[in-house]
mmCIF file of C-alpha atoms in Angstrom:
data_model
loop_
_atom_site.group_PDB
_atom_site.id
_atom_site.type_symbol
_atom_site.label_atom_id
_atom_site.label_comp_id
_atom_site.label_asym_id
_atom_site.label_seq_id
_atom_site.Cartn_x
_atom_site.Cartn_y
_atom_site.Cartn_z
ATOM 1 C CA MET T 186 0.090 0.663 -0.239
ATOM 2 C CA SER T 187 1.489 3.948 -0.861
ATOM 3 C CA ASP T 188 2.436 5.496 2.075
ATOM 4 C CA GLU T 189 -0.157 8.722 0.955
ATOM 5 C CA ARG T 190 -3.573 6.348 1.619
ATOM 6 C CA ARG T 191 -2.221 4.432 4.734
ATOM 7 C CA ARG T 192 -4.852 2.308 6.234
ATOM 8 C CA CYS T 193 -5.768 0.987 9.766
ATOM 9 C CA LEU T 194 -7.827 -1.373 11.326
ATOM 10 C CA ILE T 195 -8.893 -0.421 14.443
ATOM 11 C CA VAL T 196 -11.430 -3.095 16.849
ATOM 12 C CA GLY T 197 -12.826 -1.886 19.499
ATOM 13 C CA CYS T 198 -14.817 1.800 19.736
ATOM 14 C CA GLY T 199 -13.720 2.732 23.821
ATOM 15 C CA VAL T 200 -11.678 4.739 24.942
ATOM 16 C CA SER T 201 -8.364 3.897 23.272
ATOM 17 C CA GLY T 202 -9.682 2.974 20.240
ATOM 18 C CA ILE T 203 -11.486 6.767 20.055
ATOM 19 C CA ALA T 204 -8.171 7.774 20.981
ATOM 20 C CA ILE T 205 -6.319 6.188 18.071
ATOM 21 C CA ALA T 206 -8.490 6.802 15.493
ATOM 22 C CA ILE T 207 -8.153 10.473 16.393
ATOM 23 C CA ARG T 208 -4.251 10.236 16.493
ATOM 24 C CA LEU T 209 -3.947 8.558 13.680
ATOM 25 C CA ARG T 210 -5.993 11.299 11.660
ATOM 26 C CA GLN T 211 -4.199 13.624 13.028
ATOM 27 C CA ILE T 212 -0.915 12.023 11.464
ATOM 28 C CA GLY T 213 -2.876 11.687 7.802
ATOM 29 C CA TRP T 214 -4.023 8.346 8.227
ATOM 30 C CA GLU T 215 -7.185 6.553 7.344
ATOM 31 C CA PRO T 216 -8.541 4.805 10.541
ATOM 32 C CA VAL T 217 -11.715 2.885 10.387
ATOM 33 C CA ILE T 218 -12.826 1.779 13.643
ATOM 34 C CA VAL T 219 -15.383 -1.526 14.173
ATOM 35 C CA GLU T 220 -16.836 -2.823 17.228
ATOM 36 C CA ARG T 221 -18.527 -6.008 18.227
ATOM 37 C CA ALA T 222 -21.562 -4.170 19.723
ATOM 38 C CA PRO T 223 -24.905 -3.166 17.861
ATOM 39 C CA GLY T 224 -24.095 0.649 19.127
ATOM 40 C CA ARG T 225 -21.702 2.315 21.012
ATOM 41 C CA ARG T 226 -21.931 2.069 24.931
ATOM 42 C CA SER T 227 -22.495 4.963 27.576
ATOM 43 C CA GLY T 228 -22.523 5.610 31.085
ATOM 44 C CA GLY T 229 -20.093 2.260 32.174
ATOM 45 C CA TYR T 230 -18.164 2.510 35.766
ATOM 46 C CA PHE T 231 -16.219 5.488 37.417
ATOM 47 C CA ILE T 232 -12.480 6.355 36.788
ATOM 48 C CA VAL T 233 -10.372 8.084 37.839
ATOM 49 C CA LEU T 234 -8.327 10.973 35.475
ATOM 50 C CA PHE T 235 -4.703 11.786 36.387
ATOM 51 C CA GLY T 236 -2.465 13.623 35.074
ATOM 52 C CA ALA T 237 -1.222 12.210 31.925
ATOM 53 C CA GLY T 238 -4.305 11.100 30.980
ATOM 54 C CA ARG T 239 -5.469 14.996 30.654
ATOM 55 C CA ALA T 240 -2.443 15.480 29.224
ATOM 56 C CA ALA T 241 -2.882 12.808 26.674
ATOM 57 C CA ALA T 242 -6.896 14.244 26.060
ATOM 58 C CA ARG T 243 -5.454 17.725 25.673
ATOM 59 C CA ARG T 244 -3.529 17.342 22.971
ATOM 60 C CA LEU T 245 -5.842 14.831 20.945
ATOM 61 C CA GLY T 246 -8.938 17.472 21.614
ATOM 62 C CA PHE T 247 -10.977 16.523 24.175
ATOM 63 C CA ALA T 248 -9.832 17.333 27.705
ATOM 64 C CA ASP T 249 -12.498 20.363 27.695
ATOM 65 C CA ALA T 250 -15.188 18.027 27.258
ATOM 66 C CA MET T 251 -15.116 15.250 29.636
ATOM 67 C CA PRO T 252 -16.905 16.669 33.177
ATOM 68 C CA ASP T 253 -14.951 16.585 36.808
ATOM 69 C CA ARG T 254 -17.115 15.207 38.614
ATOM 70 C CA ALA T 255 -15.315 14.548 42.137
ATOM 71 C CA VAL T 256 -17.214 15.812 45.108
ATOM 72 C CA ARG T 257 -14.613 17.685 47.177
ATOM 73 C CA ASP T 258 -16.850 19.438 49.900
ATOM 74 C CA GLY T 259 -18.225 15.906 50.960
ATOM 75 C CA LYS T 260 -17.616 13.244 53.489
ATOM 76 C CA THR T 261 -16.518 9.949 53.449
ATOM 77 C CA TYR T 262 -17.139 7.485 56.268
ATOM 78 C CA VAL T 263 -15.899 3.923 56.819
ATOM 79 C CA VAL T 264 -19.046 1.443 57.954
ATOM 80 C CA ASP T 265 -19.986 -1.480 59.579
ATOM 81 C CA ARG T 266 -22.633 -3.494 57.766
ATOM 82 C CA TRP T 267 -25.074 -2.879 60.671
ATOM 83 C CA GLY T 268 -24.490 1.715 59.577
ATOM 84 C CA GLY T 269 -21.639 2.063 62.638
ATOM 85 C CA ARG T 270 -20.056 4.716 61.306
ATOM 86 C CA ARG T 271 -16.212 6.741 61.444
ATOM 87 C CA PRO T 272 -14.283 9.425 59.786
ATOM 88 C CA GLY T 273 -12.491 7.612 56.488
ATOM 89 C CA LEU T 274 -10.674 8.636 53.455
ATOM 90 C CA GLY T 275 -12.743 9.239 49.957
ATOM 91 C CA ALA T 276 -11.473 10.818 46.345
ATOM 92 C CA ALA T 277 -10.471 14.318 47.376
ATOM 93 C CA GLU T 278 -7.571 12.977 50.220
ATOM 94 C CA ILE T 279 -5.863 11.008 46.576
ATOM 95 C CA PRO T 280 -2.632 12.582 46.076
ATOM 96 C CA GLY T 281 -2.812 14.859 43.068
ATOM 97 C CA ALA T 282 -6.314 15.644 42.910
ATOM 98 C CA PRO T 283 -7.354 13.108 40.381
ATOM 99 C CA HIS T 284 -10.787 13.962 37.903
ATOM 100 C CA MET T 285 -13.841 11.509 38.894
ATOM 101 C CA MET T 286 -16.163 10.334 36.281
ATOM 102 C CA LEU T 287 -17.593 7.607 34.343
ATOM 103 C CA ARG T 288 -15.442 5.677 31.754
ATOM 104 C CA GLY T 289 -18.894 6.724 29.329
ATOM 105 C CA ASP T 290 -17.686 10.771 30.011
ATOM 106 C CA VAL T 291 -14.705 9.616 28.476
ATOM 107 C CA GLU T 292 -16.068 7.663 25.475
ATOM 108 C CA ARG T 293 -18.447 10.378 24.208
ATOM 109 C CA ALA T 294 -15.788 13.126 24.870
ATOM 110 C CA ALA T 295 -13.246 11.592 22.467
ATOM 111 C CA TYR T 296 -16.315 10.569 20.274
ATOM 112 C CA GLU T 297 -17.612 13.767 19.825
ATOM 113 C CA ALA T 298 -14.185 14.739 18.927
ATOM 114 C CA LEU T 299 -13.159 12.316 16.315
ATOM 115 C CA PRO T 300 -13.740 13.416 13.201
ATOM 116 C CA ARG T 301 -16.419 13.181 11.059
ATOM 117 C CA ASP T 302 -14.599 11.366 7.481
ATOM 118 C CA VAL T 303 -13.657 8.192 10.220
ATOM 119 C CA GLU T 304 -15.740 5.053 9.242
ATOM 120 C CA VAL T 305 -17.596 3.880 12.492
ATOM 121 C CA ARG T 306 -18.925 0.036 11.758
ATOM 122 C CA PHE T 307 -20.881 -1.510 14.578
ATOM 123 C CA ALA T 308 -22.166 -4.742 14.838
ATOM 124 C CA THR T 309 -18.741 -6.006 13.178
ATOM 125 C CA GLN T 310 -16.005 -7.836 14.241
ATOM 126 C CA PRO T 311 -12.669 -9.721 12.606
ATOM 127 C CA VAL T 312 -13.061 -13.616 12.384
ATOM 128 C CA ALA T 313 -9.836 -14.169 10.772
ATOM 129 C CA ILE T 314 -6.119 -12.563 10.506
ATOM 130 C CA GLU T 315 -3.177 -12.809 7.748
ATOM 131 C CA GLN T 316 -0.392 -10.499 7.279
ATOM 132 C CA ASP T 317 2.994 -10.202 5.206
ATOM 133 C CA GLU T 318 5.537 -7.645 4.607
ATOM 134 C CA SER T 319 3.416 -5.100 3.127
ATOM 135 C CA GLY T 320 -0.148 -5.184 4.736
ATOM 136 C CA VAL T 321 -2.558 -7.220 6.928
ATOM 137 C CA HIS T 322 -5.638 -8.450 5.355
ATOM 138 C CA VAL T 323 -8.565 -9.222 7.440
ATOM 139 C CA ALA T 324 -11.883 -11.027 7.530
ATOM 140 C CA LEU T 325 -14.753 -8.872 8.864
ATOM 141 C CA GLU T 326 -18.133 -10.380 10.082
ATOM 142 C CA HIS T 327 -21.127 -8.365 9.877
ATOM 143 C CA GLY T 328 -24.931 -9.681 9.807
ATOM 144 C CA GLY T 329 -23.601 -13.068 8.819
ATOM 145 C CA THR T 330 -21.896 -11.760 5.957
ATOM 146 C CA THR T 331 -18.138 -12.248 5.598
ATOM 147 C CA THR T 332 -16.220 -9.622 3.330
ATOM 148 C CA THR T 333 -11.900 -9.585 3.509
ATOM 149 C CA GLU T 334 -10.534 -5.845 4.002
ATOM 150 C CA ARG T 335 -6.576 -4.742 3.526
ATOM 151 C CA PHE T 336 -4.806 -2.497 5.705
ATOM 152 C CA ASP T 337 -1.287 -0.960 6.502
ATOM 153 C CA LEU T 338 -2.155 -1.758 10.531
ATOM 154 C CA VAL T 339 -4.171 -3.602 12.636
ATOM 155 C CA VAL T 340 -4.618 -2.127 15.907
ATOM 156 C CA GLY T 341 -6.609 -4.062 18.810
ATOM 157 C CA ALA T 342 -8.417 -2.423 21.382
ATOM 158 C CA ASP T 343 -11.274 -4.410 21.974
ATOM 159 C CA GLY T 344 -10.536 -4.965 26.016
ATOM 160 C CA LEU T 345 -9.089 -7.819 28.418
ATOM 161 C CA ARG T 346 -10.380 -10.215 26.244
ATOM 162 C CA SER T 347 -9.395 -9.131 23.216
ATOM 163 C CA THR T 348 -10.606 -11.418 19.339
ATOM 164 C CA VAL T 349 -7.573 -9.486 18.030
ATOM 165 C CA ARG T 350 -5.399 -10.767 20.856
ATOM 166 C CA ARG T 351 -7.039 -14.166 20.856
ATOM 167 C CA LEU T 352 -6.865 -14.562 16.594
ATOM 168 C CA VAL T 353 -3.013 -13.538 16.370
ATOM 169 C CA PHE T 354 -1.408 -13.656 19.679
ATOM 170 C CA GLY T 355 -3.410 -17.187 20.986
ATOM 171 C CA PRO T 356 -5.507 -18.406 24.143
ATOM 172 C CA HIS T 357 -6.776 -16.086 26.487
ATOM 173 C CA GLU T 358 -5.315 -18.651 28.907
ATOM 174 C CA GLN T 359 -1.790 -17.358 27.378
ATOM 175 C CA HIS T 360 -1.793 -14.173 28.337
ATOM 176 C CA LEU T 361 -4.274 -13.331 30.847
ATOM 177 C CA HIS T 362 -3.105 -13.361 34.364
ATOM 178 C CA ARG T 363 -6.490 -13.526 37.366
ATOM 179 C CA LEU T 364 -5.550 -11.690 40.701
ATOM 180 C CA GLY T 365 -8.188 -14.051 42.527
ATOM 181 C CA TYR T 366 -10.486 -11.265 42.887
ATOM 182 C CA MET T 367 -13.792 -10.363 41.764
ATOM 183 C CA ILE T 368 -15.562 -6.996 41.051
ATOM 184 C CA ALA T 369 -19.220 -5.771 40.575
ATOM 185 C CA ALA T 370 -20.053 -1.783 39.908
ATOM 186 C CA TYR T 371 -23.011 -0.309 39.133
ATOM 187 C CA ALA T 372 -24.966 2.881 39.422
ATOM 188 C CA LEU T 373 -27.408 3.670 42.119
ATOM 189 C CA PRO T 374 -31.124 4.997 41.260
ATOM 190 C CA HIS T 375 -31.159 7.400 44.710
ATOM 191 C CA PRO T 376 -28.534 7.069 47.403
ATOM 192 C CA LEU T 377 -28.700 4.207 50.551
ATOM 193 C CA ASP T 378 -30.728 5.205 53.200
ATOM 194 C CA GLY T 379 -28.710 7.084 55.778
ATOM 195 C CA VAL T 380 -26.227 8.386 53.268
ATOM 196 C CA SER T 381 -26.307 11.630 51.919
ATOM 197 C CA PRO T 382 -26.035 11.574 48.181
ATOM 198 C CA ARG T 383 -22.339 14.443 48.511
ATOM 199 C CA ASP T 384 -21.327 11.385 51.242
ATOM 200 C CA GLY T 385 -19.057 7.766 50.385
ATOM 201 C CA ILE T 386 -18.799 5.231 52.532
ATOM 202 C CA CYS T 387 -16.263 2.374 52.476
ATOM 203 C CA LEU T 388 -17.109 -1.357 54.209
ATOM 204 C CA PHE T 389 -13.918 -3.583 54.754
ATOM 205 C CA GLU T 390 -13.706 -7.227 55.968
ATOM 206 C CA PRO T 391 -11.176 -9.733 55.463
ATOM 207 C CA GLY T 392 -10.899 -10.474 51.845
ATOM 208 C CA ARG T 393 -14.199 -8.467 50.682
ATOM 209 C CA ALA T 394 -15.277 -4.875 51.085
ATOM 210 C CA MET T 395 -17.954 -2.223 49.492
ATOM 211 C CA TRP T 396 -17.395 1.577 48.088
ATOM 212 C CA LEU T 397 -19.462 3.944 47.264
ATOM 213 C CA PHE T 398 -18.643 7.048 45.658
ATOM 214 C CA PRO T 399 -20.569 10.289 45.368
ATOM 215 C CA PHE T 400 -20.515 12.461 41.529
ATOM 216 C CA THR T 401 -21.463 16.060 41.924
ATOM 217 C CA ASP T 402 -24.545 15.940 39.415
ATOM 218 C CA ARG T 403 -25.482 12.331 39.183
ATOM 219 C CA PRO T 404 -25.937 9.613 41.164
ATOM 220 C CA GLN T 405 -23.506 7.746 43.283
ATOM 221 C CA SER T 406 -21.600 4.344 42.268
ATOM 222 C CA LEU T 407 -21.344 0.915 44.140
ATOM 223 C CA LEU T 408 -18.580 -0.628 43.627
ATOM 224 C CA PHE T 409 -17.671 -4.248 45.466
ATOM 225 C CA SER T 410 -14.790 -6.463 45.283
ATOM 226 C CA TYR T 411 -13.958 -9.502 46.721
ATOM 227 C CA ARG T 412 -11.753 -12.535 46.871
ATOM 228 C CA THR T 413 -12.557 -15.519 45.584
ATOM 229 C CA ASP T 414 -10.316 -18.750 44.975
ATOM 230 C CA ASP T 415 -12.979 -19.929 42.884
ATOM 231 C CA VAL T 416 -13.363 -16.999 39.619
ATOM 232 C CA ASP T 417 -14.726 -19.647 37.321
ATOM 233 C CA GLY T 418 -17.791 -20.464 39.866
ATOM 234 C CA GLN T 419 -18.478 -16.578 40.196
ATOM 235 C CA PHE T 420 -19.583 -16.857 36.375
ATOM 236 C CA THR T 421 -22.506 -18.804 37.552
ATOM 237 C CA GLY T 422 -26.389 -17.936 38.787
ATOM 238 C CA ARG T 423 -27.053 -14.151 39.667
ATOM 239 C CA PRO T 424 -24.177 -11.784 40.403
ATOM 240 C CA ALA T 425 -25.808 -10.353 43.552
ATOM 241 C CA ASP T 426 -26.480 -14.200 44.720
ATOM 242 C CA ARG T 427 -22.608 -14.834 44.378
ATOM 243 C CA ILE T 428 -22.009 -10.892 46.725
ATOM 244 C CA ARG T 429 -24.205 -12.403 48.985
ATOM 245 C CA ASP T 430 -22.345 -15.751 49.444
ATOM 246 C CA ALA T 431 -19.046 -14.005 49.612
ATOM 247 C CA PHE T 432 -20.682 -11.838 52.084
ATOM 248 C CA GLY T 433 -21.998 -14.197 54.539
ATOM 249 C CA PRO T 434 -22.245 -16.483 56.068
ATOM 250 C CA GLU T 435 -23.548 -13.411 58.406
ATOM 251 C CA PRO T 436 -26.665 -11.565 58.095
ATOM 252 C CA LEU T 437 -25.595 -8.762 55.835
ATOM 253 C CA GLY T 438 -27.560 -6.258 57.404
ATOM 254 C CA PRO T 439 -29.458 -2.677 55.955
ATOM 255 C CA LEU T 440 -26.574 -1.713 54.043
ATOM 256 C CA LEU T 441 -25.556 -4.631 52.110
ATOM 257 C CA GLU T 442 -28.999 -5.722 51.628
ATOM 258 C CA GLN T 443 -29.740 -2.872 49.909
ATOM 259 C CA ALA T 444 -26.955 -2.475 48.122
ATOM 260 C CA LEU T 445 -27.406 -5.713 46.018
ATOM 261 C CA ASP T 446 -31.546 -5.353 45.562
ATOM 262 C CA VAL T 447 -30.401 -2.521 43.460
ATOM 263 C CA LEU T 448 -28.146 -4.772 41.821
ATOM 264 C CA ASP T 449 -30.919 -7.983 41.332
ATOM 265 C CA ASP T 450 -33.369 -4.945 39.708
ATOM 266 C CA ALA T 451 -29.616 -3.296 37.818
ATOM 267 C CA ASP T 452 -30.384 -3.243 33.806
ATOM 268 C CA GLU T 453 -26.453 -2.501 33.636
ATOM 269 C CA PHE T 454 -23.703 -2.963 35.879
ATOM 270 C CA LEU T 455 -20.027 -4.565 35.460
ATOM 271 C CA PHE T 456 -19.800 -7.950 37.187
ATOM 272 C CA ASP T 457 -15.816 -9.312 36.194
ATOM 273 C CA SER T 458 -12.676 -10.915 37.717
ATOM 274 C CA VAL T 459 -9.810 -8.847 38.077
ATOM 275 C CA GLU T 460 -6.858 -9.896 35.357
ATOM 276 C CA GLN T 461 -3.794 -8.316 33.996
ATOM 277 C CA ALA T 462 -2.802 -9.149 30.375
ATOM 278 C CA ARG T 463 0.738 -9.688 30.012
ATOM 279 C CA MET T 464 2.502 -10.228 27.159
ATOM 280 C CA ASP T 465 5.919 -10.253 25.712
ATOM 281 C CA SER T 466 5.346 -8.110 23.291
ATOM 282 C CA TRP T 467 2.309 -5.901 22.526
ATOM 283 C CA SER T 468 3.188 -6.084 18.075
ATOM 284 C CA ARG T 469 3.408 -9.202 16.080
ATOM 285 C CA GLY T 470 4.258 -7.503 12.545
ATOM 286 C CA ARG T 471 1.514 -5.059 11.602
ATOM 287 C CA VAL T 472 -1.063 -5.968 14.431
ATOM 288 C CA VAL T 473 -0.230 -4.156 18.090
ATOM 289 C CA LEU T 474 -2.566 -4.316 20.682
ATOM 290 C CA VAL T 475 -3.317 -1.425 22.989
ATOM 291 C CA GLY T 476 -4.973 -0.385 26.061
ATOM 292 C CA ASP T 477 -6.692 -3.802 27.882
ATOM 293 C CA SER T 478 -5.875 -5.798 25.367
ATOM 294 C CA ALA T 479 -2.336 -5.213 25.841
ATOM 295 C CA TRP T 480 -1.813 -4.455 29.275
ATOM 296 C CA CYS T 481 -4.694 -3.930 31.591
ATOM 297 C CA VAL T 482 -3.036 -2.814 34.701
ATOM 298 C CA SER T 483 -6.347 -3.376 36.790
ATOM 299 C CA LEU T 484 -9.053 -1.385 38.213
ATOM 300 C CA TYR T 485 -6.624 -1.201 41.320
ATOM 301 C CA SER T 486 -4.607 0.571 39.742
ATOM 302 C CA GLY T 487 -6.375 3.886 38.876
ATOM 303 C CA MET T 488 -4.581 3.923 35.424
ATOM 304 C CA GLY T 489 -6.307 2.315 33.437
ATOM 305 C CA ALA T 490 -8.142 5.251 31.280
ATOM 306 C CA SER T 491 -5.093 7.427 31.337
ATOM 307 C CA SER T 492 -2.816 5.120 30.525
ATOM 308 C CA ALA T 493 -5.218 4.190 27.420
ATOM 309 C CA LEU T 494 -5.003 7.545 25.944
ATOM 310 C CA ALA T 495 -1.219 8.462 27.108
ATOM 311 C CA GLY T 496 -0.396 5.341 25.107
ATOM 312 C CA ALA T 497 -2.609 6.484 22.359
ATOM 313 C CA ASP T 498 -1.330 9.930 22.043
ATOM 314 C CA LEU T 499 2.592 7.944 21.978
ATOM 315 C CA LEU T 500 1.432 5.136 19.052
ATOM 316 C CA GLY T 501 0.106 8.176 16.639
ATOM 317 C CA THR T 502 3.395 10.224 17.353
ATOM 318 C CA MET T 503 5.933 6.624 16.551
ATOM 319 C CA LEU T 504 3.674 6.276 13.524
ATOM 320 C CA ARG T 505 4.515 9.681 12.070
ATOM 321 C CA ARG T 506 8.392 9.334 13.138
ATOM 322 C CA TYR T 507 8.956 6.178 11.046
ATOM 323 C CA PRO T 508 6.507 6.527 7.869
ATOM 324 C CA ALA T 509 8.085 3.492 5.686
ATOM 325 C CA ASP T 510 8.207 1.187 8.935
ATOM 326 C CA VAL T 511 5.334 0.294 10.510
ATOM 327 C CA PRO T 512 7.261 -2.498 12.560
ATOM 328 C CA ARG T 513 9.615 -0.386 13.737
ATOM 329 C CA ALA T 514 7.082 2.121 14.813
ATOM 330 C CA LEU T 515 5.680 -0.535 16.889
ATOM 331 C CA ARG T 516 8.839 -1.183 18.828
ATOM 332 C CA ALA T 517 9.328 1.949 19.668
ATOM 333 C CA TRP T 518 6.182 3.224 20.626
ATOM 334 C CA GLU T 519 6.930 -0.441 22.978
ATOM 335 C CA SER T 520 10.248 0.500 24.162
ATOM 336 C CA ARG T 521 9.171 4.435 25.609
ATOM 337 C CA LEU T 522 6.043 2.715 27.214
ATOM 338 C CA ARG T 523 6.044 -0.439 28.386
ATOM 339 C CA PRO T 524 8.303 0.619 31.511
ATOM 340 C CA HIS T 525 5.386 3.154 32.902
ATOM 341 C CA ILE T 526 2.702 -0.072 31.802
ATOM 342 C CA THR T 527 4.925 -2.054 34.230
ATOM 343 C CA THR T 528 4.995 0.176 37.163
ATOM 344 C CA TYR T 529 1.329 0.945 36.458
ATOM 345 C CA GLN T 530 0.869 -3.587 36.927
ATOM 346 C CA GLU T 531 2.618 -3.577 39.474
ATOM 347 C CA ALA T 532 0.599 -1.033 41.196
ATOM 348 C CA GLY T 533 -3.078 -3.209 40.603
ATOM 349 C CA ILE T 534 -1.431 -5.852 42.573
ATOM 350 C CA SER T 535 0.167 -4.051 45.483
ATOM 351 C CA LYS T 536 -3.138 -1.848 45.676
ATOM 352 C CA ARG T 537 -5.454 -4.608 46.217
ATOM 353 C CA PHE T 538 -5.498 -4.447 49.665
ATOM 354 C CA PHE T 539 -5.817 -0.500 49.631
ATOM 355 C CA PHE T 540 -9.715 -1.394 47.625
ATOM 356 C CA THR T 541 -9.932 -5.110 49.705
ATOM 357 C CA PRO T 542 -8.283 -5.194 52.941
ATOM 358 C CA ASP T 543 -6.889 -9.079 52.967
ATOM 359 C CA ASN T 544 -7.523 -9.235 56.984
ATOM 360 C CA HIS T 545 -7.701 -7.786 60.038
ATOM 361 C CA ARG T 546 -3.992 -6.037 60.599
ATOM 362 C CA GLN T 547 -4.183 -4.110 57.243
ATOM 363 C CA ILE T 548 -7.892 -3.222 58.222
ATOM 364 C CA VAL T 549 -6.090 -1.839 61.213
ATOM 365 C CA GLY T 550 -3.352 -0.114 58.954
ATOM 366 C CA ARG T 551 -5.689 1.269 56.671
ATOM 367 C CA SER T 552 -7.858 2.996 59.980
ATOM 368 C CA MET T 553 -4.287 3.697 61.271
ATOM 369 C CA ALA T 554 -3.125 5.716 57.858
ATOM 370 C CA ALA T 555 -6.558 7.588 57.896
ATOM 371 C CA ARG T 556 -6.206 9.196 61.129
ATOM 372 C CA GLY T 557 -2.323 10.537 60.269
ATOM 373 C CA LEU T 558 -3.601 11.867 57.317
ATOM 374 C CA ARG T 559 -6.347 13.887 59.166
ATOM 375 C CA LEU T 560 -3.836 14.924 61.106
ATOM 376 C CA PRO T 561 -2.751 18.675 60.437
ATOM 377 C CA VAL T 562 0.498 18.136 60.387
ATOM 378 C CA ILE T 563 1.673 14.469 59.947
ATOM 379 C CA GLY T 564 -1.005 14.657 57.013
ATOM 380 C CA GLY T 565 0.122 17.546 55.548
ATOM 381 C CA ALA T 566 3.099 16.256 55.220
ATOM 382 C CA LEU T 567 1.874 12.517 54.157
ATOM 383 C CA ARG T 568 0.231 14.084 51.892
ATOM 384 C CA SER T 569 2.859 15.901 50.437
ATOM 385 C CA ILE T 570 5.033 12.571 50.138
ATOM 386 C CA GLN T 571 2.299 10.565 48.268
ATOM 387 C CA SER T 572 1.615 13.648 45.946
ATOM 388 C CA ARG T 573 5.010 13.572 44.344
ATOM 389 C CA SER T 574 5.555 10.668 44.046
ATOM 390 C CA ARG T 575 2.714 9.834 42.048
ATOM 391 C CA ILE T 576 3.195 13.341 40.287
ATOM 392 C CA THR T 577 6.457 12.007 39.783
ATOM 393 C CA ARG T 578 5.377 8.533 37.457
ATOM 394 C CA GLU T 579 2.853 10.914 35.716
ATOM 395 C CA ARG T 580 4.814 13.003 35.243
ATOM 396 C CA ASN T 581 7.787 10.781 33.419
ATOM 397 C CA LEU T 582 4.397 9.628 30.926
ATOM 398 C CA ASP T 583 3.572 12.103 30.079
ATOM 399 C CA ILE T 584 7.341 13.796 29.166
ATOM 400 C CA ALA T 585 7.369 10.085 27.659
ATOM 401 C CA CYS T 586 4.248 10.736 25.228
ATOM 402 C CA ALA T 587 4.980 15.067 24.465
ATOM 403 C CA GLY T 588 8.415 14.672 24.571
ATOM 404 C CA ALA T 589 8.747 12.027 21.698
ATOM 405 C CA ALA T 590 6.074 14.294 20.097
ATOM 406 C CA ALA T 591 8.106 17.396 19.859
ATOM 407 C CA ALA T 592 11.188 15.618 18.814
#
C-alpha cells in the first residue's frame, strides 16, 4: 500500500480505540473502527483520570469535554454492615487530585471529537487476520456476511478478552493473569437510606469490601470487591447472589441488603474477575494491541483510562516518526511506554489491599493511616510525599509522550 493512503483497522470503539483513531487521523492516516456491539455504549463504571491522561486528552482535543464529577466538599465514612460509622478517606484525599467521572464520559468526549470522515462500523468483528510484510488481510463479519479487506496496520483495542489478541497471539489463557478477585460496579438510582448523596462510604472486612462513590451531578456508584479461590464459579447464577455468598454466612445488614437489592434489579452493571494482560510483546508484525488488550493494569491501579489515552497518543507519534516502517514504529512505541505500564501493573497488584484489605491487620493499618492523614501536620507531610511520588510518575509518562511528539 502507498504511504499516501495508509489504512488502519481499529477493533474496539472504547477509550483506546477512539483515541487512536483521532491520533492517526491527525497524522494523515485513514482509520476505520469496527465494534462488535450494535451501538456505542454509554454510562459505564466510574474511573479516575490523572494528569498524564488529561494531558493526552488535551493533545487529542477533547480534554475540556470531560467533566470532573468529584465531590470535594463531601465526607467519606468507614462503616460496618449494621450502619456504624467513623471518618474515612475519599477521592478528595487521593494525591494528585484526580478527576472522577464515568468511563462513558471519556468515550463520549472522544467520540464527539472524532473527525466526521472516520468510518465506524458497529455489529462488526474480525474472524480471521493474516499478514505479510506489506499489509494485513482481515476477514470482517457483519450480519452473517464476511468480507476481507487489506490494511497497513491493525490495532486491537477490544478489551481484556480481545478477539485480535486471540486471533494473532493465541488463547486468552496464555496472556491473562488472574489476581483472584471479583468486582461488581453499578450506579444507584437513589441514595442508600441514611447516606447523604454527597458522601461516600467504605465497608471493609477481610477479603471483601464495598465502596460507595459520590458524584457532583449524578447518582452515586457502588463497587464491590472480594477475594475468591473459585473465579470460574463466580460466573454461575446471579451476580448479586454470588456477592451475598461472598459476604456470608453472617447476616448482611441494612446497607448491604439495600445495595444488593439494587443490583438484582439493575439493567447495567459490571461484574467480572480482576485480571491483567501480560504480554512478552504488544505487537506482531503489523498488528498491535493497546489498552486493556495489551496490558490491563486493572481497576485497582486507577490508571486504566490514563494509560490508554497516553498510549494512544504516543502510538501516533511513533507512527509519524517512522512512516515507512510500521513494525519499527511499534517496537519504538512499546520500548518507550512499557516501563511506565510495568509500574502501573505492579501498582495494580499492591493496591488491591487498599481496595480490599486481606486481613484484620491491614484493616487496622488502613484506619491508622487514615487518622494520620487527618492530622494537620502529619497528614500534610504524608500527602505531600504521596503526591510528589504520584506526580513524578505521571510527569514521567507525560514526558515520554509529549517529549516524543516534540522530537
